Amino acid sequence: MRPTDADVLASAARARLGAVRAGLAGDGPSAPRELTAVVVVDAIDPAAFVAGAASFALALEPGERAGWYRAFTRTVFLAGRPGSVAGRHPHRRLAPGGGLAWYGPATRRELSALSRMLRTFQGPFPVDVPSGPLAVRVPGRASGHRVEMTVATGGVRSDAYLVHVHHLVAEAVLRGLVRPGDAVRVRHRDVLDPADFRAALAPGRAATVQTRVSHDGTDHDRLRLYGVLISNRDRGGH
């Protein structure tokens, strides 16, 4: 019997859970856990956000990579102007244009002063994104590799969009699917129909595909496909 869309999404969600529990190649029991990243957001620039998220994840030390991955790349988004915040809290990574800044990953205690200073980012609803595809180059010398990324935006809040895209990009980087100099094409659709991505969602493709599956924002009992990232590399890194 052909699996239903719900079955396909549940399988993809279980695959992600299993990958995170297994950890990254080469990490060990001493890898730090419970790490959180923070992004200070002035305004959403999708291309700068994708490039910045990739650059941030690529620059992490091995222990940070392993610990943050095991924490499901947990990230908090705070509203603020990175330039104004930097005087008291120097950022680790600044996106092109200066509207987004990354901190951590660190323990929540280490990030508590920054979290108390700023409120949670919300932004417009639904999220406002360009209608056409975006061409994003991951910082670094051109690699010749291509990455196709598709993200759902219909009925998606701005803060939820940041969460979904950040998980998608960060985990793909940590698994080795996205690397310096890769060319990433980002497309936005109102809805991602699992039927259109069945080949990518197949268990045999897990090594070269990163997915973002989560509960539907309007129906918590239903899973929804929020993002698919497909690399033309031969295999992933976990």
JSON list of C-alpha atoms in Angstrom, two decimals:
[
{"chain": "A", "resi": 1, "resn": "MET", "atom": "CA", "xyz": [0.00, 0.00, 0.00]},
{"chain": "A", "resi": 2, "resn": "ARG", "atom": "CA", "xyz": [1.31, 3.44, -0.94]},
{"chain": "A", "resi": 3, "resn": "PRO", "atom": "CA", "xyz": [2.18, 5.48, 2.18]},
{"chain": "A", "resi": 4, "resn": "THR", "atom": "CA", "xyz": [-0.06, 8.44, 2.92]},
{"chain": "A", "resi": 5, "resn": "ASP", "atom": "CA", "xyz": [1.31, 11.99, 3.12]},
{"chain": "A", "resi": 6, "resn": "ALA", "atom": "CA", "xyz": [1.04, 11.75, 6.90]},
{"chain": "A", "resi": 7, "resn": "ASP", "atom": "CA", "xyz": [3.09, 8.54, 6.88]},
{"chain": "A", "resi": 8, "resn": "VAL", "atom": "CA", "xyz": [5.77, 10.14, 4.69]},
{"chain": "A", "resi": 9, "resn": "LEU", "atom": "CA", "xyz": [6.07, 13.18, 6.95]},
{"chain": "A", "resi": 10, "resn": "ALA", "atom": "CA", "xyz": [6.11, 11.09, 10.11]},
{"chain": "A", "resi": 11, "resn": "SER", "atom": "CA", "xyz": [8.92, 8.98, 8.63]},
{"chain": "A", "resi": 12, "resn": "ALA", "atom": "CA", "xyz": [10.94, 12.11, 7.79]},
{"chain": "A", "resi": 13, "resn": "ALA", "atom": "CA", "xyz": [10.43, 13.46, 11.31]},
{"chain": "A", "resi": 14, "resn": "ARG", "atom": "CA", "xyz": [11.60, 10.17, 12.82]},
{"chain": "A", "resi": 15, "resn": "ALA", "atom": "CA", "xyz": [14.66, 10.18, 10.55]},
{"chain": "A", "resi": 16, "resn": "ARG", "atom": "CA", "xyz": [15.65, 13.61, 11.83]},
{"chain": "A", "resi": 17, "resn": "LEU", "atom": "CA", "xyz": [15.15, 12.51, 15.44]},
{"chain": "A", "resi": 18, "resn": "GLY", "atom": "CA", "xyz": [17.29, 9.43, 14.87]},
{"chain": "A", "resi": 19, "resn": "ALA", "atom": "CA", "xyz": [20.04, 11.44, 13.18]},
{"chain": "A", "resi": 20, "resn": "VAL", "atom": "CA", "xyz": [20.23, 13.94, 16.03]},
{"chain": "A", "resi": 21, "resn": "ARG", "atom": "CA", "xyz": [20.28, 11.21, 18.66]},
{"chain": "A", "resi": 22, "resn": "ALA", "atom": "CA", "xyz": [23.08, 9.47, 16.78]},
{"chain": "A", "resi": 23, "resn": "GLY", "atom": "CA", "xyz": [25.05, 12.72, 16.71]},
{"chain": "A", "resi": 24, "resn": "LEU", "atom": "CA", "xyz": [27.57, 13.98, 14.20]},
{"chain": "A", "resi": 25, "resn": "ALA", "atom": "CA", "xyz": [30.41, 11.84, 12.93]},
{"chain": "A", "resi": 26, "resn": "GLY", "atom": "CA", "xyz": [33.34, 12.04, 15.32]},
{"chain": "A", "resi": 27, "resn": "ASP", "atom": "CA", "xyz": [31.55, 13.55, 18.32]},
{"chain": "A", "resi": 28, "resn": "GLY", "atom": "CA", "xyz": [31.60, 11.78, 21.66]},
{"chain": "A", "resi": 29, "resn": "PRO", "atom": "CA", "xyz": [29.88, 11.65, 25.03]},
{"chain": "A", "resi": 30, "resn": "SER", "atom": "CA", "xyz": [31.90, 14.68, 26.19]},
{"chain": "A", "resi": 31, "resn": "ALA", "atom": "CA", "xyz": [30.23, 16.96, 23.63]},
{"chain": "A", "resi": 32, "resn": "PRO", "atom": "CA", "xyz": [28.47, 19.83, 25.45]},
{"chain": "A", "resi": 33, "resn": "ARG", "atom": "CA", "xyz": [24.70, 19.65, 25.57]},
{"chain": "A", "resi": 34, "resn": "GLU", "atom": "CA", "xyz": [21.84, 22.08, 26.04]},
{"chain": "A", "resi": 35, "resn": "LEU", "atom": "CA", "xyz": [23.42, 24.72, 23.84]},
{"chain": "A", "resi": 36, "resn": "THR", "atom": "CA", "xyz": [21.31, 27.54, 22.41]},
{"chain": "A", "resi": 37, "resn": "ALA", "atom": "CA", "xyz": [22.01, 30.11, 19.71]},
{"chain": "A", "resi": 38, "resn": "VAL", "atom": "CA", "xyz": [20.51, 33.60, 19.63]},
{"chain": "A", "resi": 39, "resn": "VAL", "atom": "CA", "xyz": [19.80, 35.72, 16.57]},
{"chain": "A", "resi": 40, "resn": "VAL", "atom": "CA", "xyz": [19.12, 39.43, 17.00]},
{"chain": "A", "resi": 41, "resn": "VAL", "atom": "CA", "xyz": [16.76, 40.53, 14.23]},
{"chain": "A", "resi": 42, "resn": "ASP", "atom": "CA", "xyz": [16.15, 44.07, 13.02]},
{"chain": "A", "resi": 43, "resn": "ALA", "atom": "CA", "xyz": [14.35, 43.07, 9.81]},
{"chain": "A", "resi": 44, "resn": "ILE", "atom": "CA", "xyz": [13.97, 39.87, 7.80]},
{"chain": "A", "resi": 45, "resn": "ASP", "atom": "CA", "xyz": [16.11, 39.68, 4.67]},
{"chain": "A", "resi": 46, "resn": "PRO", "atom": "CA", "xyz": [15.70, 36.05, 3.50]},
{"chain": "A", "resi": 47, "resn": "ALA", "atom": "CA", "xyz": [18.86, 35.93, 1.39]},
{"chain": "A", "resi": 48, "resn": "ALA", "atom": "CA", "xyz": [21.01, 37.51, 4.11]},
{"chain": "A", "resi": 49, "resn": "PHE", "atom": "CA", "xyz": [19.41, 35.23, 6.69]},
{"chain": "A", "resi": 50, "resn": "VAL", "atom": "CA", "xyz": [20.23, 32.05, 4.77]},
{"chain": "A", "resi": 51, "resn": "ALA", "atom": "CA", "xyz": [23.80, 33.19, 4.09]},
{"chain": "A", "resi": 52, "resn": "GLY", "atom": "CA", "xyz": [24.28, 34.29, 7.70]},
{"chain": "A", "resi": 53, "resn": "ALA", "atom": "CA", "xyz": [22.88, 31.07, 9.18]},
{"chain": "A", "resi": 54, "resn": "ALA", "atom": "CA", "xyz": [25.17, 28.99, 6.98]},
{"chain": "A", "resi": 55, "resn": "SER", "atom": "CA", "xyz": [28.19, 31.14, 7.79]},
{"chain": "A", "resi": 56, "resn": "PHE", "atom": "CA", "xyz": [27.46, 30.97, 11.53]},
{"chain": "A", "resi": 57, "resn": "ALA", "atom": "CA", "xyz": [27.15, 27.18, 11.55]},
{"chain": "A", "resi": 58, "resn": "LEU", "atom": "CA", "xyz": [30.25, 26.70, 9.40]},
{"chain": "A", "resi": 59, "resn": "ALA", "atom": "CA", "xyz": [32.39, 28.74, 11.81]},
{"chain": "A", "resi": 60, "resn": "LEU", "atom": "CA", "xyz": [31.60, 26.66, 14.91]},
{"chain": "A", "resi": 61, "resn": "GLU", "atom": "CA", "xyz": [34.22, 24.62, 16.71]},
{"chain": "A", "resi": 62, "resn": "PRO", "atom": "CA", "xyz": [33.76, 20.80, 16.70]},
{"chain": "A", "resi": 63, "resn": "GLY", "atom": "CA", "xyz": [32.47, 20.67, 20.28]},
{"chain": "A", "resi": 64, "resn": "GLU", "atom": "CA", "xyz": [30.02, 23.48, 19.63]},
{"chain": "A", "resi": 65, "resn": "ARG", "atom": "CA", "xyz": [28.81, 21.81, 16.44]},
{"chain": "A", "resi": 66, "resn": "ALA", "atom": "CA", "xyz": [28.19, 18.51, 18.20]},
{"chain": "A", "resi": 67, "resn": "GLY", "atom": "CA", "xyz": [26.51, 20.03, 21.25]},
{"chain": "A", "resi": 68, "resn": "TRP", "atom": "CA", "xyz": [24.25, 22.36, 19.28]},
{"chain": "A", "resi": 69, "resn": "TYR", "atom": "CA", "xyz": [23.25, 19.59, 16.89]},
{"chain": "A", "resi": 70, "resn": "ARG", "atom": "CA", "xyz": [22.30, 17.34, 19.80]},
{"chain": "A", "resi": 71, "resn": "ALA", "atom": "CA", "xyz": [20.14, 20.22, 21.08]},
{"chain": "A", "resi": 72, "resn": "PHE", "atom": "CA", "xyz": [18.31, 20.21, 17.71]},
{"chain": "A", "resi": 73, "resn": "THR", "atom": "CA", "xyz": [20.03, 23.50, 16.75]},
{"chain": "A", "resi": 74, "resn": "ARG", "atom": "CA", "xyz": [17.84, 25.30, 19.27]},
{"chain": "A", "resi": 75, "resn": "THR", "atom": "CA", "xyz": [17.74, 29.04, 18.52]},
{"chain": "A", "resi": 76, "resn": "VAL", "atom": "CA", "xyz": [16.01, 32.05, 20.06]},
{"chain": "A", "resi": 77, "resn": "PHE", "atom": "CA", "xyz": [15.14, 35.09, 17.93]},
{"chain": "A", "resi": 78, "resn": "LEU", "atom": "CA", "xyz": [15.17, 38.50, 19.62]},
{"chain": "A", "resi": 79, "resn": "ALA", "atom": "CA", "xyz": [14.09, 41.86, 18.21]},
{"chain": "A", "resi": 80, "resn": "GLY", "atom": "CA", "xyz": [16.78, 44.53, 18.16]},
{"chain": "A", "resi": 81, "resn": "ARG", "atom": "CA", "xyz": [19.28, 46.49, 16.14]},
{"chain": "A", "resi": 82, "resn": "PRO", "atom": "CA", "xyz": [22.55, 44.53, 16.00]},
{"chain": "A", "resi": 83, "resn": "GLY", "atom": "CA", "xyz": [24.63, 47.70, 15.80]},
{"chain": "A", "resi": 84, "resn": "SER", "atom": "CA", "xyz": [23.11, 49.06, 19.00]},
{"chain": "A", "resi": 85, "resn": "VAL", "atom": "CA", "xyz": [23.37, 45.77, 20.86]},
{"chain": "A", "resi": 86, "resn": "ALA", "atom": "CA", "xyz": [26.99, 45.07, 19.88]},
{"chain": "A", "resi": 87, "resn": "GLY", "atom": "CA", "xyz": [28.39, 47.65, 22.30]},
{"chain": "A", "resi": 88, "resn": "ARG", "atom": "CA", "xyz": [27.28, 45.60, 25.31]},
{"chain": "A", "resi": 89, "resn": "HIS", "atom": "CA", "xyz": [27.05, 42.19, 23.65]},
{"chain": "A", "resi": 90, "resn": "PRO", "atom": "CA", "xyz": [29.54, 41.67, 20.79]},
{"chain": "A", "resi": 91, "resn": "HIS", "atom": "CA", "xyz": [28.08, 39.35, 18.18]},
{"chain": "A", "resi": 92, "resn": "ARG", "atom": "CA", "xyz": [29.77, 36.30, 16.76]},
{"chain": "A", "resi": 93, "resn": "ARG", "atom": "CA", "xyz": [28.48, 36.67, 13.21]},
{"chain": "A", "resi": 94, "resn": "LEU", "atom": "CA", "xyz": [26.84, 39.57, 11.37]},
{"chain": "A", "resi": 95, "resn": "ALA", "atom": "CA", "xyz": [24.75, 39.02, 8.25]},
{"chain": "A", "resi": 96, "resn": "PRO", "atom": "CA", "xyz": [25.34, 41.03, 5.07]},
{"chain": "A", "resi": 97, "resn": "GLY", "atom": "CA", "xyz": [23.57, 44.36, 5.50]},
{"chain": "A", "resi": 98, "resn": "GLY", "atom": "CA", "xyz": [23.92, 44.32, 9.28]},
{"chain": "A", "resi": 99, "resn": "GLY", "atom": "CA", "xyz": [20.29, 43.54, 10.08]},
{"chain": "A", "resi": 100, "resn": "LEU", "atom": "CA", "xyz": [20.91, 40.15, 11.71]},
{"chain": "A", "resi": 101, "resn": "ALA", "atom": "CA", "xyz": [23.48, 39.07, 14.30]},
{"chain": "A", "resi": 102, "resn": "TRP", "atom": "CA", "xyz": [24.29, 35.65, 15.76]},
{"chain": "A", "resi": 103, "resn": "TYR", "atom": "CA", "xyz": [25.38, 34.73, 19.29]},
{"chain": "A", "resi": 104, "resn": "GLY", "atom": "CA", "xyz": [26.44, 31.45, 20.91]},
{"chain": "A", "resi": 105, "resn": "PRO", "atom": "CA", "xyz": [25.80, 28.63, 20.83]},
{"chain": "A", "resi": 106, "resn": "ALA", "atom": "CA", "xyz": [26.07, 28.70, 24.60]},
{"chain": "A", "resi": 107, "resn": "THR", "atom": "CA", "xyz": [24.13, 27.77, 27.69]},
{"chain": "A", "resi": 108, "resn": "ARG", "atom": "CA", "xyz": [20.98, 29.71, 28.44]},
{"chain": "A", "resi": 109, "resn": "ARG", "atom": "CA", "xyz": [22.65, 31.11, 31.53]},
{"chain": "A", "resi": 110, "resn": "GLU", "atom": "CA", "xyz": [25.47, 32.55, 29.44]},
{"chain": "A", "resi": 111, "resn": "LEU", "atom": "CA", "xyz": [22.92, 34.17, 27.12]},
{"chain": "A", "resi": 112, "resn": "SER", "atom": "CA", "xyz": [20.53, 35.34, 29.84]},
{"chain": "A", "resi": 113, "resn": "ALA", "atom": "CA", "xyz": [21.72, 38.97, 29.93]},
{"chain": "A", "resi": 114, "resn": "LEU", "atom": "CA", "xyz": [21.11, 39.35, 26.21]},
{"chain": "A", "resi": 115, "resn": "SER", "atom": "CA", "xyz": [17.72, 37.64, 26.48]},
{"chain": "A", "resi": 116, "resn": "ARG", "atom": "CA", "xyz": [16.64, 39.97, 29.29]},
{"chain": "A", "resi": 117, "resn": "MET", "atom": "CA", "xyz": [17.69, 43.02, 27.31]},
{"chain": "A", "resi": 118, "resn": "LEU", "atom": "CA", "xyz": [15.55, 42.29, 24.22]},
{"chain": "A", "resi": 119, "resn": "ARG", "atom": "CA", "xyz": [12.04, 41.03, 23.53]},
{"chain": "A", "resi": 120, "resn": "THR", "atom": "CA", "xyz": [11.13, 38.05, 21.37]},
{"chain": "A", "resi": 121, "resn": "PHE", "atom": "CA", "xyz": [11.00, 38.85, 17.67]},
{"chain": "A", "resi": 122, "resn": "GLN", "atom": "CA", "xyz": [7.59, 38.60, 16.02]},
{"chain": "A", "resi": 123, "resn": "GLY", "atom": "CA", "xyz": [7.42, 40.60, 12.78]},
{"chain": "A", "resi": 124, "resn": "PRO", "atom": "CA", "xyz": [4.62, 40.77, 10.19]},
{"chain": "A", "resi": 125, "resn": "PHE", "atom": "CA", "xyz": [2.05, 38.04, 9.59]},
{"chain": "A", "resi": 126, "resn": "PRO", "atom": "CA", "xyz": [2.24, 36.34, 7.23]},
{"chain": "A", "resi": 127, "resn": "VAL", "atom": "CA", "xyz": [5.94, 36.57, 6.54]},
{"chain": "A", "resi": 128, "resn": "ASP", "atom": "CA", "xyz": [6.85, 38.85, 3.63]},
{"chain": "A", "resi": 129, "resn": "VAL", "atom": "CA", "xyz": [9.25, 37.19, 1.18]},
{"chain": "A", "resi": 130, "resn": "PRO", "atom": "CA", "xyz": [10.27, 37.85, -2.45]},
{"chain": "A", "resi": 131, "resn": "SER", "atom": "CA", "xyz": [8.05, 36.24, -5.08]},
{"chain": "A", "resi": 132, "resn": "GLY", "atom": "CA", "xyz": [10.92, 34.96, -7.21]},
{"chain": "A", "resi": 133, "resn": "PRO", "atom": "CA", "xyz": [13.78, 32.56, -6.41]},
{"chain": "A", "resi": 134, "resn": "LEU", "atom": "CA", "xyz": [16.78, 33.82, -4.47]},
{"chain": "A", "resi": 135, "resn": "ALA", "atom": "CA", "xyz": [20.38, 33.06, -5.38]},
{"chain": "A", "resi": 136, "resn": "VAL", "atom": "CA", "xyz": [22.52, 32.80, -2.25]},
{"chain": "A", "resi": 137, "resn": "ARG", "atom": "CA", "xyz": [26.25, 32.10, -2.24]},
{"chain": "A", "resi": 138, "resn": "VAL", "atom": "CA", "xyz": [27.60, 30.59, 0.96]},
{"chain": "A", "resi": 139, "resn": "PRO", "atom": "CA", "xyz": [30.75, 32.55, 1.92]},
{"chain": "A", "resi": 140, "resn": "GLY", "atom": "CA", "xyz": [33.91, 30.95, 0.59]},
{"chain": "A", "resi": 141, "resn": "ARG", "atom": "CA", "xyz": [35.57, 30.06, -2.68]},
{"chain": "A", "resi": 142, "resn": "ALA", "atom": "CA", "xyz": [33.06, 28.76, -5.26]},
{"chain": "A", "resi": 143, "resn": "SER", "atom": "CA", "xyz": [32.69, 25.01, -4.71]},
{"chain": "A", "resi": 144, "resn": "GLY", "atom": "CA", "xyz": [30.78, 24.10, -7.86]},
{"chain": "A", "resi": 145, "resn": "HIS", "atom": "CA", "xyz": [28.10, 22.43, -5.74]},
{"chain": "A", "resi": 146, "resn": "ARG", "atom": "CA", "xyz": [24.43, 23.39, -5.86]},
{"chain": "A", "resi": 147, "resn": "VAL", "atom": "CA", "xyz": [21.76, 23.29, -3.20]},
{"chain": "A", "resi": 148, "resn": "GLU", "atom": "CA", "xyz": [18.02, 23.56, -3.85]},
{"chain": "A", "resi": 149, "resn": "MET", "atom": "CA", "xyz": [15.95, 24.85, -0.95]},
{"chain": "A", "resi": 150, "resn": "THR", "atom": "CA", "xyz": [12.16, 25.22, -0.88]},
{"chain": "A", "resi": 151, "resn": "VAL", "atom": "CA", "xyz": [10.28, 26.79, 2.04]},
{"chain": "A", "resi": 152, "resn": "ALA", "atom": "CA", "xyz": [6.57, 27.05, 2.85]},
{"chain": "A", "resi": 153, "resn": "THR", "atom": "CA", "xyz": [5.24, 30.52, 3.67]},
{"chain": "A", "resi": 154, "resn": "GLY", "atom": "CA", "xyz": [1.44, 30.29, 3.43]},
{"chain": "A", "resi": 155, "resn": "GLY", "atom": "CA", "xyz": [-0.05, 31.21, 6.80]},
{"chain": "A", "resi": 156, "resn": "VAL", "atom": "CA", "xyz": [3.42, 31.24, 8.38]},
{"chain": "A", "resi": 157, "resn": "ARG", "atom": "CA", "xyz": [4.29, 33.89, 10.97]},
{"chain": "A", "resi": 158, "resn": "SER", "atom": "CA", "xyz": [7.57, 35.76, 10.56]},
{"chain": "A", "resi": 159, "resn": "ASP", "atom": "CA", "xyz": [9.03, 34.27, 13.73]},
{"chain": "A", "resi": 160, "resn": "ALA", "atom": "CA", "xyz": [8.02, 30.76, 12.65]},
{"chain": "A", "resi": 161, "resn": "TYR", "atom": "CA", "xyz": [9.63, 31.32, 9.25]},
{"chain": "A", "resi": 162, "resn": "LEU", "atom": "CA", "xyz": [12.92, 32.17, 10.95]},
{"chain": "A", "resi": 163, "resn": "VAL", "atom": "CA", "xyz": [12.69, 29.03, 13.09]},
{"chain": "A", "resi": 164, "resn": "HIS", "atom": "CA", "xyz": [11.98, 26.72, 10.15]},
{"chain": "A", "resi": 165, "resn": "VAL", "atom": "CA", "xyz": [14.64, 28.16, 7.84]},
{"chain": "A", "resi": 166, "resn": "HIS", "atom": "CA", "xyz": [17.28, 28.29, 10.55]},
{"chain": "A", "resi": 167, "resn": "HIS", "atom": "CA", "xyz": [16.80, 24.64, 11.49]},
{"chain": "A", "resi": 168, "resn": "LEU", "atom": "CA", "xyz": [16.86, 23.65, 7.83]},
{"chain": "A", "resi": 169, "resn": "VAL", "atom": "CA", "xyz": [20.07, 25.52, 6.98]},
{"chain": "A", "resi": 170, "resn": "ALA", "atom": "CA", "xyz": [21.97, 24.95, 10.22]},
{"chain": "A", "resi": 171, "resn": "GLU", "atom": "CA", "xyz": [21.38, 21.21, 10.33]},
{"chain": "A", "resi": 172, "resn": "ALA", "atom": "CA", "xyz": [22.26, 20.87, 6.66]},
{"chain": "A", "resi": 173, "resn": "VAL", "atom": "CA", "xyz": [25.55, 22.65, 7.32]},
{"chain": "A", "resi": 174, "resn": "LEU", "atom": "CA", "xyz": [26.37, 20.54, 10.37]},
{"chain": "A", "resi": 175, "resn": "ARG", "atom": "CA", "xyz": [25.66, 17.36, 8.39]},
{"chain": "A", "resi": 176, "resn": "GLY", "atom": "CA", "xyz": [27.94, 18.46, 5.57]},
{"chain": "A", "resi": 177, "resn": "LEU", "atom": "CA", "xyz": [25.22, 19.02, 2.98]},
{"chain": "A", "resi": 178, "resn": "VAL", "atom": "CA", "xyz": [26.04, 22.73, 2.70]},
{"chain": "A", "resi": 179, "resn": "ARG", "atom": "CA", "xyz": [29.65, 23.87, 2.65]},
{"chain": "A", "resi": 180, "resn": "PRO", "atom": "CA", "xyz": [31.67, 27.02, 1.90]},
{"chain": "A", "resi": 181, "resn": "GLY", "atom": "CA", "xyz": [31.18, 28.37, -1.60]},
{"chain": "A", "resi": 182, "resn": "ASP", "atom": "CA", "xyz": [28.02, 26.40, -2.36]},
{"chain": "A", "resi": 183, "resn": "ALA", "atom": "CA", "xyz": [25.36, 28.04, -4.53]},
{"chain": "A", "resi": 184, "resn": "VAL", "atom": "CA", "xyz": [21.96, 27.89, -2.83]},
{"chain": "A", "resi": 185, "resn": "ARG", "atom": "CA", "xyz": [18.73, 28.58, -4.70]},
{"chain": "A", "resi": 186, "resn": "VAL", "atom": "CA", "xyz": [15.86, 29.44, -2.37]},
{"chain": "A", "resi": 187, "resn": "ARG", "atom": "CA", "xyz": [12.26, 29.23, -3.50]},
{"chain": "A", "resi": 188, "resn": "HIS", "atom": "CA", "xyz": [9.15, 30.06, -1.49]},
{"chain": "A", "resi": 189, "resn": "ARG", "atom": "CA", "xyz": [5.76, 28.43, -1.94]},
{"chain": "A", "resi": 190, "resn": "ASP", "atom": "CA", "xyz": [2.50, 28.87, -0.08]},
{"chain": "A", "resi": 191, "resn": "VAL", "atom": "CA", "xyz": [2.29, 25.14, 0.59]},
{"chain": "A", "resi": 192, "resn": "LEU", "atom": "CA", "xyz": [4.75, 22.27, 0.15]},
{"chain": "A", "resi": 193, "resn": "ASP", "atom": "CA", "xyz": [2.73, 19.26, -0.95]},
{"chain": "A", "resi": 194, "resn": "PRO", "atom": "CA", "xyz": [4.50, 16.08, 0.21]},
{"chain": "A", "resi": 195, "resn": "ALA", "atom": "CA", "xyz": [3.41, 14.46, -3.06]},
{"chain": "A", "resi": 196, "resn": "ASP", "atom": "CA", "xyz": [5.70, 16.87, -4.93]},
{"chain": "A", "resi": 197, "resn": "PHE", "atom": "CA", "xyz": [8.68, 15.82, -2.79]},
{"chain": "A", "resi": 198, "resn": "ARG", "atom": "CA", "xyz": [8.13, 12.09, -2.39]},
{"chain": "A", "resi": 199, "resn": "ALA", "atom": "CA", "xyz": [11.41, 11.22, -4.09]},
{"chain": "A", "resi": 200, "resn": "ALA", "atom": "CA", "xyz": [13.33, 13.60, -1.82]},
{"chain": "A", "resi": 201, "resn": "LEU", "atom": "CA", "xyz": [11.50, 12.37, 1.27]},
{"chain": "A", "resi": 202, "resn": "ALA", "atom": "CA", "xyz": [12.27, 8.70, 0.57]},
{"chain": "A", "resi": 203, "resn": "PRO", "atom": "CA", "xyz": [14.44, 7.10, 3.29]},
{"chain": "A", "resi": 204, "resn": "GLY", "atom": "CA", "xyz": [17.11, 6.26, 0.72]},
{"chain": "A", "resi": 205, "resn": "ARG", "atom": "CA", "xyz": [17.65, 9.97, 0.02]},
{"chain": "A", "resi": 206, "resn": "ALA", "atom": "CA", "xyz": [18.18, 10.99, 3.64]},
{"chain": "A", "resi": 207, "resn": "ALA", "atom": "CA", "xyz": [21.95, 11.31, 3.17]},
{"chain": "A", "resi": 208, "resn": "THR", "atom": "CA", "xyz": [21.58, 14.20, 0.71]},
{"chain": "A", "resi": 209, "resn": "VAL", "atom": "CA", "xyz": [18.32, 15.77, 1.89]},
{"chain": "A", "resi": 210, "resn": "GLN", "atom": "CA", "xyz": [17.45, 17.92, 4.90]},
{"chain": "A", "resi": 211, "resn": "THR", "atom": "CA", "xyz": [13.79, 18.39, 5.77]},
{"chain": "A", "resi": 212, "resn": "ARG", "atom": "CA", "xyz": [11.85, 20.57, 8.16]},
{"chain": "A", "resi": 213, "resn": "VAL", "atom": "CA", "xyz": [8.69, 18.86, 9.36]},
{"chain": "A", "resi": 214, "resn": "SER", "atom": "CA", "xyz": [6.76, 20.26, 12.30]},
{"chain": "A", "resi": 215, "resn": "HIS", "atom": "CA", "xyz": [3.25, 20.55, 13.66]},
{"chain": "A", "resi": 216, "resn": "ASP", "atom": "CA", "xyz": [0.90, 22.68, 11.60]},
{"chain": "A", "resi": 217, "resn": "GLY", "atom": "CA", "xyz": [0.50, 26.15, 13.08]},
{"chain": "A", "resi": 218, "resn": "THR", "atom": "CA", "xyz": [-3.29, 25.90, 12.85]},
{"chain": "A", "resi": 219, "resn": "ASP", "atom": "CA", "xyz": [-3.73, 22.20, 13.65]},
{"chain": "A", "resi": 220, "resn": "HIS", "atom": "CA", "xyz": [-1.25, 20.85, 16.18]},
{"chain": "A", "resi": 221, "resn": "ASP", "atom": "CA", "xyz": [-2.35, 17.25, 15.54]},
{"chain": "A", "resi": 222, "resn": "ARG", "atom": "CA", "xyz": [-1.26, 17.49, 11.91]},
{"chain": "A", "resi": 223, "resn": "LEU", "atom": "CA", "xyz": [2.29, 17.45, 10.56]},
{"chain": "A", "resi": 224, "resn": "ARG", "atom": "CA", "xyz": [3.24, 19.94, 7.88]},
{"chain": "A", "resi": 225, "resn": "LEU", "atom": "CA", "xyz": [6.21, 20.08, 5.53]},
{"chain": "A", "resi": 226, "resn": "TYR", "atom": "CA", "xyz": [7.85, 23.49, 5.99]},
{"chain": "A", "resi": 227, "resn": "GLY", "atom": "CA", "xyz": [11.12, 23.03, 4.17]},
{"chain": "A", "resi": 228, "resn": "VAL", "atom": "CA", "xyz": [13.16, 20.77, 1.91]},
{"chain": "A", "resi": 229, "resn": "LEU", "atom": "CA", "xyz": [16.85, 21.21, 1.16]},
{"chain": "A", "resi": 230, "resn": "ILE", "atom": "CA", "xyz": [18.47, 19.01, -1.47]},
{"chain": "A", "resi": 231, "resn": "SER", "atom": "CA", "xyz": [22.23, 18.94, -2.01]},
{"chain": "A", "resi": 232, "resn": "ASN", "atom": "CA", "xyz": [23.96, 17.56, -5.08]},
{"chain": "A", "resi": 233, "resn": "ARG", "atom": "CA", "xyz": [26.72, 16.17, -2.89]},
{"chain": "A", "resi": 234, "resn": "ASP", "atom": "CA", "xyz": [27.07, 12.39, -2.83]},
{"chain": "A", "resi": 235, "resn": "ARG", "atom": "CA", "xyz": [26.40, 11.95, 0.86]},
{"chain": "A", "resi": 236, "resn": "GLY", "atom": "CA", "xyz": [25.73, 13.75, 4.12]},
{"chain": "A", "resi": 237, "resn": "GLY", "atom": "CA", "xyz": [27.99, 14.01, 7.10]},
{"chain": "A", "resi": 238, "resn": "HIS", "atom": "CA", "xyz": [26.13, 12.38, 9.98]}
]
